Amino acid sequence: MNQLQPIEHQGTRVLTSSILAESLGTVIQIITNNFNRNKDRYTVGKHYFALEGEEKRAFLNQHQNDLGSRNSAVLYLWTEKGAWLHAKSLNTDRAWEAYEMLVDDYYRVKEASINLSGLSPQLQLLIQMEQSVKQIEQR
C-alpha cells in the first residue's frame, strides 16, 4: 500500500470513500453498500463527515483530490472509528491488515520529538495543555 497523504477535516484525520476502499482491498460500492446497510451504527462527526454543496466544493478545492468525488452529491470522509467499523464488517484478512496499517501509520499523527527543556516552564505547561486538549477532542 502506498504512503497515504494526510487529509484532515475539522481537525480530524480522515479518508475519502475511494481511499478507504482501496486501503481495505475493496471497491467504493462495497463501502457504500456497507454504510447503507448499517447506517444506524454510524454517527456523523464520530465515524464520518458528509459534505455537500459549497462545503464539499471548498474541501475538494482545498485538498485538490478529485478521486471521482466531484460528481457525487455527498462526499463522505471516514474517521478512524468509521474505518474501524468498515474493516470489522468486511471481515477479510486484507481489511484487518489494512486497518492495522491505518491505525499505526495514518491516523496516529506522529508527535515530533522536540526537546522542550530549553523553554520557560510556562511555555512548557502551555504546550502540554494544548496537547492534552487535542487528545480529549479526538476522543
Short mmCIF file of C-alpha atoms in Angstrom, two decimals:
data_model
loop_
_atom_site.label_atom_id
_atom_site.label_comp_id
_atom_site.label_asym_id
_atom_site.label_seq_id
_atom_site.Cartn_x
_atom_site.Cartn_y
_atom_site.Cartn_z
CA MET A 1 0.00 0.00 0.00
CA ASN A 2 1.35 3.41 -0.94
CA GLN A 3 2.04 6.05 1.68
CA LEU A 4 -1.20 7.99 2.13
CA GLN A 5 -1.15 11.77 2.12
CA PRO A 6 -2.84 13.04 5.28
CA ILE A 7 -6.23 14.65 4.83
CA GLU A 8 -7.91 16.50 7.70
CA HIS A 9 -11.39 17.86 8.21
CA GLN A 10 -12.31 19.87 11.32
CA GLY A 11 -9.01 18.88 12.92
CA THR A 12 -9.63 15.15 12.40
CA ARG A 13 -7.63 12.94 10.06
CA VAL A 14 -9.98 11.34 7.53
CA LEU A 15 -10.10 9.16 4.42
CA THR A 16 -12.37 9.55 1.42
CA SER A 17 -14.53 6.54 0.49
CA SER A 18 -12.26 5.96 -2.51
CA ILE A 19 -9.09 5.83 -0.42
CA LEU A 20 -10.78 3.75 2.28
CA ALA A 21 -11.98 1.22 -0.31
CA GLU A 22 -8.53 0.98 -1.87
CA SER A 23 -6.92 0.61 1.56
CA LEU A 24 -9.30 -2.17 2.59
CA GLY A 25 -8.91 -4.01 -0.72
CA THR A 26 -12.43 -3.44 -1.98
CA VAL A 27 -14.39 -1.01 -4.19
CA ILE A 28 -16.35 2.13 -3.33
CA GLN A 29 -19.67 0.39 -4.00
CA ILE A 30 -18.96 -2.13 -1.21
CA ILE A 31 -18.17 0.75 1.19
CA THR A 32 -21.40 2.47 0.13
CA ASN A 33 -23.49 -0.71 0.47
CA ASN A 34 -21.92 -1.49 3.83
CA PHE A 35 -22.70 2.03 5.08
CA ASN A 36 -26.29 1.93 3.80
CA ARG A 37 -26.94 -1.48 5.42
CA ASN A 38 -25.52 -0.33 8.77
CA LYS A 39 -26.37 3.38 8.80
CA ASP A 40 -27.77 3.21 12.33
CA ARG A 41 -24.33 2.13 13.62
CA TYR A 42 -22.56 5.19 12.18
CA THR A 43 -22.65 8.63 13.79
CA VAL A 44 -21.98 11.87 11.92
CA GLY A 45 -18.93 13.61 13.35
CA LYS A 46 -17.75 10.48 15.13
CA HIS A 47 -17.47 7.92 12.32
CA TYR A 48 -17.80 10.14 9.26
CA PHE A 49 -18.48 13.57 7.85
CA ALA A 50 -20.91 14.08 4.97
CA LEU A 51 -20.02 17.11 2.88
CA GLU A 52 -22.45 18.63 0.41
CA GLY A 53 -22.74 21.73 -1.72
CA GLU A 54 -20.31 24.56 -1.03
CA GLU A 55 -18.67 22.73 1.89
CA LYS A 56 -17.89 19.81 -0.42
CA ARG A 57 -16.58 22.08 -3.20
CA ALA A 58 -14.38 24.00 -0.77
CA PHE A 59 -12.95 20.77 0.68
CA LEU A 60 -12.19 19.32 -2.77
CA ASN A 61 -10.61 22.58 -3.93
CA GLN A 62 -8.51 22.83 -0.78
CA HIS A 63 -7.24 19.27 -0.99
CA GLN A 64 -7.17 19.05 -4.78
CA ASN A 65 -8.18 15.39 -4.68
CA ASP A 66 -10.72 14.63 -7.37
CA LEU A 67 -10.92 10.86 -6.87
CA GLY A 68 -14.23 10.80 -8.71
CA SER A 69 -15.86 12.61 -5.80
CA ARG A 70 -16.79 15.76 -7.69
CA ASN A 71 -19.74 14.04 -9.39
CA SER A 72 -21.37 12.60 -6.26
CA ALA A 73 -23.93 14.61 -4.32
CA VAL A 74 -22.28 13.82 -0.97
CA LEU A 75 -18.61 13.38 -0.16
CA TYR A 76 -18.12 11.00 2.77
CA LEU A 77 -14.99 11.39 4.88
CA TRP A 78 -14.26 8.50 7.24
CA THR A 79 -12.66 8.94 10.65
CA GLU A 80 -10.56 6.28 12.32
CA LYS A 81 -13.63 4.90 14.09
CA GLY A 82 -15.57 4.84 10.82
CA ALA A 83 -12.74 2.97 9.11
CA TRP A 84 -12.78 0.52 12.01
CA LEU A 85 -16.49 -0.20 11.51
CA HIS A 86 -15.92 -0.85 7.81
CA ALA A 87 -12.97 -3.16 8.47
CA LYS A 88 -14.98 -5.01 11.10
CA SER A 89 -17.98 -5.56 8.84
CA LEU A 90 -15.86 -6.51 5.80
CA ASN A 91 -14.04 -9.03 7.99
CA THR A 92 -11.43 -10.04 5.42
CA ASP A 93 -7.75 -10.60 6.14
CA ARG A 94 -6.89 -7.71 3.85
CA ALA A 95 -9.33 -5.38 5.64
CA TRP A 96 -7.87 -6.23 9.06
CA GLU A 97 -4.28 -5.80 7.83
CA ALA A 98 -5.14 -2.51 6.17
CA TYR A 99 -6.91 -1.26 9.27
CA GLU A 100 -3.88 -2.07 11.41
CA MET A 101 -1.70 -0.07 9.00
CA LEU A 102 -4.14 2.84 9.04
CA VAL A 103 -4.09 2.97 12.83
CA ASP A 104 -0.31 2.62 13.08
CA ASP A 105 0.71 4.89 10.23
CA TYR A 106 -2.12 7.13 9.08
CA TYR A 107 -4.44 8.04 11.93
CA ARG A 108 -1.73 8.25 14.58
CA VAL A 109 -0.18 11.60 13.93
CA LYS A 110 3.42 11.20 14.91
CA GLU A 111 4.42 13.59 17.67
CA ALA A 112 7.57 15.47 16.81
CA SER A 113 10.16 14.76 19.45
CA ILE A 114 11.08 18.28 20.43
CA ASN A 115 13.22 18.96 23.45
CA LEU A 116 11.11 21.38 25.49
CA SER A 117 13.60 21.67 28.36
CA GLY A 118 15.06 24.91 26.96
CA LEU A 119 11.67 26.63 27.10
CA SER A 120 10.27 28.51 30.07
CA PRO A 121 8.16 26.44 32.49
CA GLN A 122 5.12 28.50 31.48
CA LEU A 123 5.62 27.73 27.79
CA GLN A 124 6.19 24.02 28.53
CA LEU A 125 2.94 23.94 30.51
CA LEU A 126 1.07 25.72 27.71
CA ILE A 127 2.32 23.19 25.12
CA GLN A 128 1.38 20.26 27.39
CA MET A 129 -2.10 21.74 27.92
CA GLU A 130 -2.59 22.16 24.16
CA GLN A 131 -1.58 18.54 23.54
CA SER A 132 -3.99 17.36 26.25
CA VAL A 133 -6.86 19.34 24.72
CA LYS A 134 -6.14 17.82 21.29
CA GLN A 135 -6.20 14.31 22.77
CA ILE A 136 -9.52 15.00 24.51
CA GLU A 137 -11.05 16.46 21.33
CA GLN A 138 -10.02 13.39 19.34
CA ARG A 139 -11.93 11.11 21.70
#
